[in-house]
Short mmCIF file of C-alpha atoms and ligand atoms in Angstrom, two decimals:
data_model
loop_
_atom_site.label_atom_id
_atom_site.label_comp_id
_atom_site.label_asym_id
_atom_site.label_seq_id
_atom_site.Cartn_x
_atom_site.Cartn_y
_atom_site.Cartn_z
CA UNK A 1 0.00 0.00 0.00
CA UNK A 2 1.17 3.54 -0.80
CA UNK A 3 1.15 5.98 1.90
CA UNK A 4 0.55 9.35 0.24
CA UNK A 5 2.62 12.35 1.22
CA UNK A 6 -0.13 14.80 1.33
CA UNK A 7 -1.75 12.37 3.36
CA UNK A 8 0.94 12.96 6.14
CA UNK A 9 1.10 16.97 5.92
CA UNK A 10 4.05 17.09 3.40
CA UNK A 11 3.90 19.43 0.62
CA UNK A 12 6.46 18.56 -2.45
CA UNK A 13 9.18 21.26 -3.45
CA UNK A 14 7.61 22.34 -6.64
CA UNK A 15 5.99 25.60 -4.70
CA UNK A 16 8.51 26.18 -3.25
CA UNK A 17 10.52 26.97 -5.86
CA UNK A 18 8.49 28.94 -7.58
CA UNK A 19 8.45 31.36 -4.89
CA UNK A 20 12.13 31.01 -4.16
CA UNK A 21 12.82 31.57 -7.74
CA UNK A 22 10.26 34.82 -7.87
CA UNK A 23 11.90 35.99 -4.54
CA UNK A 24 15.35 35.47 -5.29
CA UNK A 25 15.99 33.03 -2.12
CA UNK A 26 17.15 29.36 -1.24
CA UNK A 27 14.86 26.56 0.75
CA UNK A 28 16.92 25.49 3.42
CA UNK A 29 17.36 21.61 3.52
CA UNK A 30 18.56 20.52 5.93
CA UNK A 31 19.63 16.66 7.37
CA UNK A 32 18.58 15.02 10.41
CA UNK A 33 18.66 11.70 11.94
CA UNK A 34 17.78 12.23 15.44
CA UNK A 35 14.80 13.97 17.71
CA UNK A 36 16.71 17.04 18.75
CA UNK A 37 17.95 17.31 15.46
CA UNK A 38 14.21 17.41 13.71
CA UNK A 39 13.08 19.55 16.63
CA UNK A 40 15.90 22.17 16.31
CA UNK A 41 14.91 22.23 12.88
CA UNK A 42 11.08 22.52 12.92
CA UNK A 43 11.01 25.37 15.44
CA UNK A 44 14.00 27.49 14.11
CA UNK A 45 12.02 27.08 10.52
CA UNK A 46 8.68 27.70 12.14
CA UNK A 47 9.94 30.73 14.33
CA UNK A 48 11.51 32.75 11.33
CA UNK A 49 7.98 31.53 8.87
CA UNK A 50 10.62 30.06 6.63
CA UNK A 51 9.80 26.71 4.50
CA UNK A 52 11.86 23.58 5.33
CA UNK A 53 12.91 20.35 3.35
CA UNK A 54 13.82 17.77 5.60
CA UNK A 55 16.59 15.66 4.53
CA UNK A 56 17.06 11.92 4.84
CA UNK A 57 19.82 9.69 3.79
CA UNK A 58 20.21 6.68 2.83
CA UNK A 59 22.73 6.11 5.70
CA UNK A 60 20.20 8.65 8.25
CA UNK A 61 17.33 5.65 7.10
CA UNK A 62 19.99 2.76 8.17
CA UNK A 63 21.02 4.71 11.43
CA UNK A 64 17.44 5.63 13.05
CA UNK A 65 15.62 3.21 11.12
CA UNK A 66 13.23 4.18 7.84
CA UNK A 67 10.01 3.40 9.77
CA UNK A 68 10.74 5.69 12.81
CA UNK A 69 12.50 8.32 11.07
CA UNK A 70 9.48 8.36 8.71
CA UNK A 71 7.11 8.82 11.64
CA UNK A 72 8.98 11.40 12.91
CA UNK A 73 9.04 13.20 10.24
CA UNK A 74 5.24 13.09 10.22
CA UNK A 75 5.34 14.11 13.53
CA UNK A 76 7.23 16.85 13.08
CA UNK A 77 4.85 18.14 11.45
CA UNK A 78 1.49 17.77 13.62
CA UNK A 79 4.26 19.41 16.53
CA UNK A 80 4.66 22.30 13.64
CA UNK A 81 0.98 22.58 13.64
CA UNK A 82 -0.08 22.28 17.10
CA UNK A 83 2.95 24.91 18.06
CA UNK A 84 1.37 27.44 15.38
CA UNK A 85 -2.29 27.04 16.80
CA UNK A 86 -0.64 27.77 20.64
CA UNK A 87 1.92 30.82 19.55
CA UNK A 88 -0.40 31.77 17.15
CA UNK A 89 1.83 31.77 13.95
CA UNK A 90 1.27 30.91 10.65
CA UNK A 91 2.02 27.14 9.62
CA UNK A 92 5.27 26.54 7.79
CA UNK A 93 5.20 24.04 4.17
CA UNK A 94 7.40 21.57 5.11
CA UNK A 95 8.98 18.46 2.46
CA UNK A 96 10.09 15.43 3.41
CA UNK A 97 12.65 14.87 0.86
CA UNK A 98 15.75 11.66 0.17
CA UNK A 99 19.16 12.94 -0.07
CA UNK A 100 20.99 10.91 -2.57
CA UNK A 101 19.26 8.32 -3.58
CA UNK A 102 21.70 5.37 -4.98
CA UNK A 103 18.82 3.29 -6.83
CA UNK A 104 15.59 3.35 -8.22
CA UNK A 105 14.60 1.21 -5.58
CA UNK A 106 15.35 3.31 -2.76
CA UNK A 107 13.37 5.71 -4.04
CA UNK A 108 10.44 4.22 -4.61
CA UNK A 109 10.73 2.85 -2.04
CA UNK A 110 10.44 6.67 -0.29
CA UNK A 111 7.89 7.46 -2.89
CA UNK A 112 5.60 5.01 -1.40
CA UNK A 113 6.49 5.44 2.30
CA UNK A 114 5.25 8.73 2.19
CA UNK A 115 8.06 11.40 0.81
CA UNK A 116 7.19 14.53 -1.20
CA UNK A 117 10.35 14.60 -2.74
CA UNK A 118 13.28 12.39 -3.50
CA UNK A 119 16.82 12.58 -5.23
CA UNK A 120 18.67 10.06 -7.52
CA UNK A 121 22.07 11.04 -7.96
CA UNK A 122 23.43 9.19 -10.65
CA UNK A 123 25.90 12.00 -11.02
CA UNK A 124 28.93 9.07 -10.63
CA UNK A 125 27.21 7.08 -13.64
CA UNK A 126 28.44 7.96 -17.51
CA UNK A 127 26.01 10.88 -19.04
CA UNK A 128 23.64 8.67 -20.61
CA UNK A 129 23.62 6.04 -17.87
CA UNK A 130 22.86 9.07 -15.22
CA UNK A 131 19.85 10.10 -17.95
CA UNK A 132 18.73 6.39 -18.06
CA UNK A 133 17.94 6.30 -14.23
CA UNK A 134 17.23 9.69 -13.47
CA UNK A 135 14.43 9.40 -16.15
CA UNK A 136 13.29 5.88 -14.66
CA UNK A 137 12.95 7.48 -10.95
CA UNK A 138 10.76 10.96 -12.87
CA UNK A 139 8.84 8.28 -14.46
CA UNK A 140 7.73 6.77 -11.84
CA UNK A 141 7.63 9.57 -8.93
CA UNK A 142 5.46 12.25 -11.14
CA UNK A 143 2.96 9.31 -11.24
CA UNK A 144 2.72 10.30 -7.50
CA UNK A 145 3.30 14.33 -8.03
CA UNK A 146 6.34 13.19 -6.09
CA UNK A 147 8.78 16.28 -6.94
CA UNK A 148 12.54 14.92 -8.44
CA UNK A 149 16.06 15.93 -8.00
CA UNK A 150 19.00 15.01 -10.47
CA UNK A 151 22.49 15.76 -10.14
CA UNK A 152 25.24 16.29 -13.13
CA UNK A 153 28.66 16.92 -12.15
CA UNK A 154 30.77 15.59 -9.18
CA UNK A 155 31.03 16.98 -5.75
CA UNK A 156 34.20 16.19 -4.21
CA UNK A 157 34.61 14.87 -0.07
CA UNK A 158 32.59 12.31 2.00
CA UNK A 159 28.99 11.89 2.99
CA UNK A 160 28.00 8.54 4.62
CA UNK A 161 28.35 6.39 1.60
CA UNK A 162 29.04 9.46 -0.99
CA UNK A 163 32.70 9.83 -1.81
CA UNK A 164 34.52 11.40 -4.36
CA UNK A 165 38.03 12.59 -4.10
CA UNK A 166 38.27 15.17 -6.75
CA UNK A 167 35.53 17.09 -7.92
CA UNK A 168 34.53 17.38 -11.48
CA UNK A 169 32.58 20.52 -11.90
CA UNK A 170 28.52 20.53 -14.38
CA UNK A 171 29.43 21.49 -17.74
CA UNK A 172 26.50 24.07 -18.54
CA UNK A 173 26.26 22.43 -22.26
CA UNK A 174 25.11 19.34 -20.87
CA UNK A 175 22.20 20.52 -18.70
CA UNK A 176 19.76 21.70 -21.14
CA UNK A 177 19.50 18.32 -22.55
CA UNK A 178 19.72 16.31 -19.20
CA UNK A 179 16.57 18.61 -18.10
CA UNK A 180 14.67 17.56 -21.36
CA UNK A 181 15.52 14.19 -21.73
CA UNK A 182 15.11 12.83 -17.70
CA UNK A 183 12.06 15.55 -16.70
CA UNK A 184 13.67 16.29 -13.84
CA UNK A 185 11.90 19.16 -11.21
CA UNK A 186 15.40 20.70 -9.74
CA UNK A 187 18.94 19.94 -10.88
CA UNK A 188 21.95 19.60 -8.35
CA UNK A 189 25.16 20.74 -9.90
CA UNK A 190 28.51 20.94 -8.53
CA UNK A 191 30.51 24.15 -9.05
CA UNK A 192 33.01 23.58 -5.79
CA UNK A 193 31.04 23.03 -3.33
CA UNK A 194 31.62 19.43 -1.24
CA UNK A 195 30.77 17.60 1.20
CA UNK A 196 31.71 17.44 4.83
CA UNK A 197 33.87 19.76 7.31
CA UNK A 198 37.15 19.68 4.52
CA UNK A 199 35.87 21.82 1.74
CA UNK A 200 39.54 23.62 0.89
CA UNK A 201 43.25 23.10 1.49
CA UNK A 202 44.71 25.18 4.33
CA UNK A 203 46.28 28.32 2.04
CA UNK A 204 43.84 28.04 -0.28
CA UNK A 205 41.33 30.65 -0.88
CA UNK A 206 37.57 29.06 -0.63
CA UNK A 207 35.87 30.38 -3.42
CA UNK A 208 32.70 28.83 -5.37
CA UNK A 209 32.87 28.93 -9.18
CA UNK A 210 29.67 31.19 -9.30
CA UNK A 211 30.70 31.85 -13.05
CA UNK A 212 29.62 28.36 -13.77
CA UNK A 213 26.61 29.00 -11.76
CA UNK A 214 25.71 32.14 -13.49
CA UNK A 215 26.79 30.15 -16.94
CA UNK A 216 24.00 27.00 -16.07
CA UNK A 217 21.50 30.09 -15.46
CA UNK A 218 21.57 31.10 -18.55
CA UNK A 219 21.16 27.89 -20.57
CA UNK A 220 17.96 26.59 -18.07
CA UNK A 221 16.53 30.13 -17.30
CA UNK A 222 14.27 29.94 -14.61
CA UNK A 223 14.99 26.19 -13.77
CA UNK A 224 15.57 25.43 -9.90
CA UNK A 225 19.29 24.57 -9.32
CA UNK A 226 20.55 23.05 -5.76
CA UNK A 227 23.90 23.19 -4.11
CA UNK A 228 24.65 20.24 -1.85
CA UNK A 229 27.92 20.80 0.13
CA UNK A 230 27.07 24.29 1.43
CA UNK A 231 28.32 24.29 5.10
CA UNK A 232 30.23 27.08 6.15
CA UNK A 233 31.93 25.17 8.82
CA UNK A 234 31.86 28.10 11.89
CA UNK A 235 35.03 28.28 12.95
CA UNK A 236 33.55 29.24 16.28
CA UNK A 237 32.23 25.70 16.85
CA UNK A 238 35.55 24.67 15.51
CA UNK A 239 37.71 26.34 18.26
CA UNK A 240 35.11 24.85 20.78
CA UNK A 241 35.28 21.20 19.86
CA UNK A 242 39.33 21.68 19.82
CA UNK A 243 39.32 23.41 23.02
CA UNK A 244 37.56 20.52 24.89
CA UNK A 245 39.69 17.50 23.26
CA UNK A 246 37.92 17.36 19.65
CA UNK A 247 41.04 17.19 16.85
CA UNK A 248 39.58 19.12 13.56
CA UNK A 249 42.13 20.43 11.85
CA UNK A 250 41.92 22.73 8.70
CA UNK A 251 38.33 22.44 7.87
CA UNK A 252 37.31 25.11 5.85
CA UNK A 253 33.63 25.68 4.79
CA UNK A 254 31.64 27.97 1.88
CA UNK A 255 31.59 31.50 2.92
CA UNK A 256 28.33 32.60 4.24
CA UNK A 257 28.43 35.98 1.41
CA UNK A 258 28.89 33.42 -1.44
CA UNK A 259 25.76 31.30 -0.76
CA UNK A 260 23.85 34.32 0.10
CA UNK A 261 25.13 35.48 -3.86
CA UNK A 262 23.90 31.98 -4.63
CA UNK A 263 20.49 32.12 -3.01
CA UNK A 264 20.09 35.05 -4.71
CA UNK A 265 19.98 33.64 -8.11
CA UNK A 266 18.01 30.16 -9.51
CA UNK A 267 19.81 28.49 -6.82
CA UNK A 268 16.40 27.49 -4.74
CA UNK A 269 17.54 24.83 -2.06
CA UNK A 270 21.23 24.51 -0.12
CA UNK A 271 21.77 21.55 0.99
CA UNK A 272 23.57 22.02 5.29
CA UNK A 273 24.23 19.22 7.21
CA UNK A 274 27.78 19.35 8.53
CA UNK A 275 27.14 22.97 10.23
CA UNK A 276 24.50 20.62 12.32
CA UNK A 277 27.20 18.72 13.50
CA UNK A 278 29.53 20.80 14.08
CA UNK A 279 27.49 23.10 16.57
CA UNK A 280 25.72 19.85 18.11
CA UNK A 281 29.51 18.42 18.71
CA UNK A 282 31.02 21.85 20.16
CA UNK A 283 27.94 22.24 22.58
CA UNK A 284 28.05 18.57 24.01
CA UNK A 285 31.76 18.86 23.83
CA UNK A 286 31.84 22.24 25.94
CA UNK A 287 28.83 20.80 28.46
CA UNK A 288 30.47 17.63 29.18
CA UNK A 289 34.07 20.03 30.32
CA UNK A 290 32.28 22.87 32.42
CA UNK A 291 29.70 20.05 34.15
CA UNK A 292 31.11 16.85 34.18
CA UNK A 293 28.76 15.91 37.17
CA UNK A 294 25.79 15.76 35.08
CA UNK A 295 25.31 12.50 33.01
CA UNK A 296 21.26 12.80 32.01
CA UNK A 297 21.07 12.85 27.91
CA UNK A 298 18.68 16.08 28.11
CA UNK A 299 20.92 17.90 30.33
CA UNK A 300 23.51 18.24 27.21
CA UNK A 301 21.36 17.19 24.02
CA UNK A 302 18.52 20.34 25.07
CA UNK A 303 21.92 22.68 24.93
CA UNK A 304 22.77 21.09 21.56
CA UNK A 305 19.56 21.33 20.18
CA UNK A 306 19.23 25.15 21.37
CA UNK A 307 22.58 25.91 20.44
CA UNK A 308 20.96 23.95 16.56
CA UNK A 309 18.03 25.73 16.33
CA UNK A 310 20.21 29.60 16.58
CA UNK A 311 22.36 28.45 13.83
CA UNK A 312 19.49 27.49 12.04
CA UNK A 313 17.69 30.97 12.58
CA UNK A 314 20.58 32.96 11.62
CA UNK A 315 20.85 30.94 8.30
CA UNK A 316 17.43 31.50 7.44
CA UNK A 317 17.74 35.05 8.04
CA UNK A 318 21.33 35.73 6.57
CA UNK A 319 22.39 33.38 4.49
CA UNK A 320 19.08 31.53 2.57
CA UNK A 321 17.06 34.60 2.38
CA UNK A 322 14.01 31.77 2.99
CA UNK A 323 12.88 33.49 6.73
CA UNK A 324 9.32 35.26 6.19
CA UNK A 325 8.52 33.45 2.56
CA UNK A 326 6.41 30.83 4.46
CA UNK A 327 3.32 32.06 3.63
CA UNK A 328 3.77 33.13 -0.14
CA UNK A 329 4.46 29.49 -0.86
CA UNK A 330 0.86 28.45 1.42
CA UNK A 331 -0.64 30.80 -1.04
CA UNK A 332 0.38 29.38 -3.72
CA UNK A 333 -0.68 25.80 -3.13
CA UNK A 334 -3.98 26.44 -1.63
P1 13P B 1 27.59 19.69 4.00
O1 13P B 1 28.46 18.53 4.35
O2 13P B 1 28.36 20.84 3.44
O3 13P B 1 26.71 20.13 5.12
O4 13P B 1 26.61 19.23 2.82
C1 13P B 1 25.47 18.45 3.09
C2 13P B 1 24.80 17.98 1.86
O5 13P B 1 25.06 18.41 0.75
C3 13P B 1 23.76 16.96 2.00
O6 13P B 1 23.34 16.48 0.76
#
């Protein structure tokens, strides 16, 4: 039996990028795998009105299991509600979307569990390989209004089970014909972004190729394009999680100016997930040194999430642009 995604209070991401494309901002997508996680999430989105995509992995599936992450994704969402009916807010569109989908399996498998949105990256495969099963997932997820992502070009670093040691950035001739051949609904490329808290070499200057960017923009005008790989690794959290024992050392993330440049144009979801980390890591870190008498979960995971949902807030309101744009996207699908 298929388990609808409307069904559950998810809406997909094609409304969402309409409005992010008309109001020159970026969804925020961001990963979870854990309550505090989902919560920090839910409230920092619903507190600034800003639209969220949730984002599961394949690997966030394996680690919290598919059925309860799925569930609390759903619940996320009747807490979103219930929260705006108390402080009297407006609700918040939220998407339920797979990160990097491997197979056409997984994603159906998503499809019919109840996402609004899932990704095949086939980015790894040879062009017409990558068209082959990008088209194959569209096929089969529009049947469901199930919104699609592709990806074409090669981010470089490690994600769970995504690695790539060099990156090999979208060539803008080629996306004009992936887009028409596959049907896809948003198109991740890679102009230098990557994954994880490594993103440059110590010395070198971190810089994203927004030429290319600007370049892909012009060839699919008006077509939603996503950058994965957009943490900006605080360096903040960084001097916190070395201070109390943690060993991180060079990581180097996006600027926060570039991706606001980037959210800005067509660009209409950036992908964060090692930021999470990062200021989740620092805050247990730092608890754990200043009380080590206290050993009850909530007593350092509540700081975590706190310390999550700011970082969240600010990048809604600084970075994405997406803080305040709940409600033209509500409009739009009612
Ligand atoms: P970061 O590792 O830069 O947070 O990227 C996450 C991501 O792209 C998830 O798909």
């Amino acid at each position: 039996m298929i388990t609808t995604y409307n069904s559950l209070g998810f809406v997909n991401t094609r409304a969402m990028f309409q409005v992010a494309l008309k109001n020159s901002f970026a969804v925020p997508a961001y990963n979870f795998n854990n309550m505090e996680q989902l919560q920090a999430i839910v409230m920092a989105c619903l507190e600034t009105q800003s639209p969220v995509i949730l984002q599961v992995s394949k690997g966030a599936r394996e680690y919290a299991d598919r059925t309860l992450l799925r569930y609390m994704a759903q619940g996320a969402v009747e807490m979103m509600k219930r929260i705006a009916r108390e402080k009297n807010l407006g609700e918040i569109p939220i998407a339920l979307h797979l990160d990097h989908g491997d197979s056409f399996e997984l994603c159906k498998s998503c499809v019919e569990s109840g996402f609004s949105s899932v990704m095949i990256d086939g980015s790894h495969l040879p062009y017409d390989e990558n068209v082959a099963l990008t088209k194959r997932v569209v096929d089969y997820a529009h049947q469901y209004d199930v919104t699609v992502e592709g990806e074409l070009g090669i981010l470089a670093g490690v994600e769970e089970d995504v690695k790539a040691e060099n990156h090999s950035f979208t060539r803008p001739e080629e996306v004009a014909d992936f887009l028409r051949q596959t049907g896809v609904d948003s198109l991740a490329i890679a102009i230098g972004t990557s994954h994880g808290a490594y993103k440059f070499k110590p010395g070198q200057k971190p810089m994203i190729r927004l030429d290319i960017l600007h370049e892909i923009e012009k060839r699919i005008p008006g077509f939603p394009i996503v950058l994965h790989g957009s943490s900006s690794v605080p360096q903040a959290a960084v001097e916190i999680i070395n201070k109390y024992g943690g060993k991180l050392n060079g990581s180097i993330g996006i600027p926060e100016d570039q991706l606001r440049e980037a959210a800005r144009s067509a660009v209409c979801k950036i992908n964060i997930d090692s930021d999470g980390r990062l200021v989740m890591t620092a805050k247990i870190r730092e608890v754990f040194a200043s009380k080590p008498e206290e050993f009850d979960p909530r007593k350092y995971l509540g700081p975590a999430r706190e310390a999550l949902k700011q970082m969240y807030i600010s990048k809604n309101k600084n970075v994405l642009g997406s803080a305040g744009q709940a409600p033209a996207i509500l409009a739009v699908i009612k």
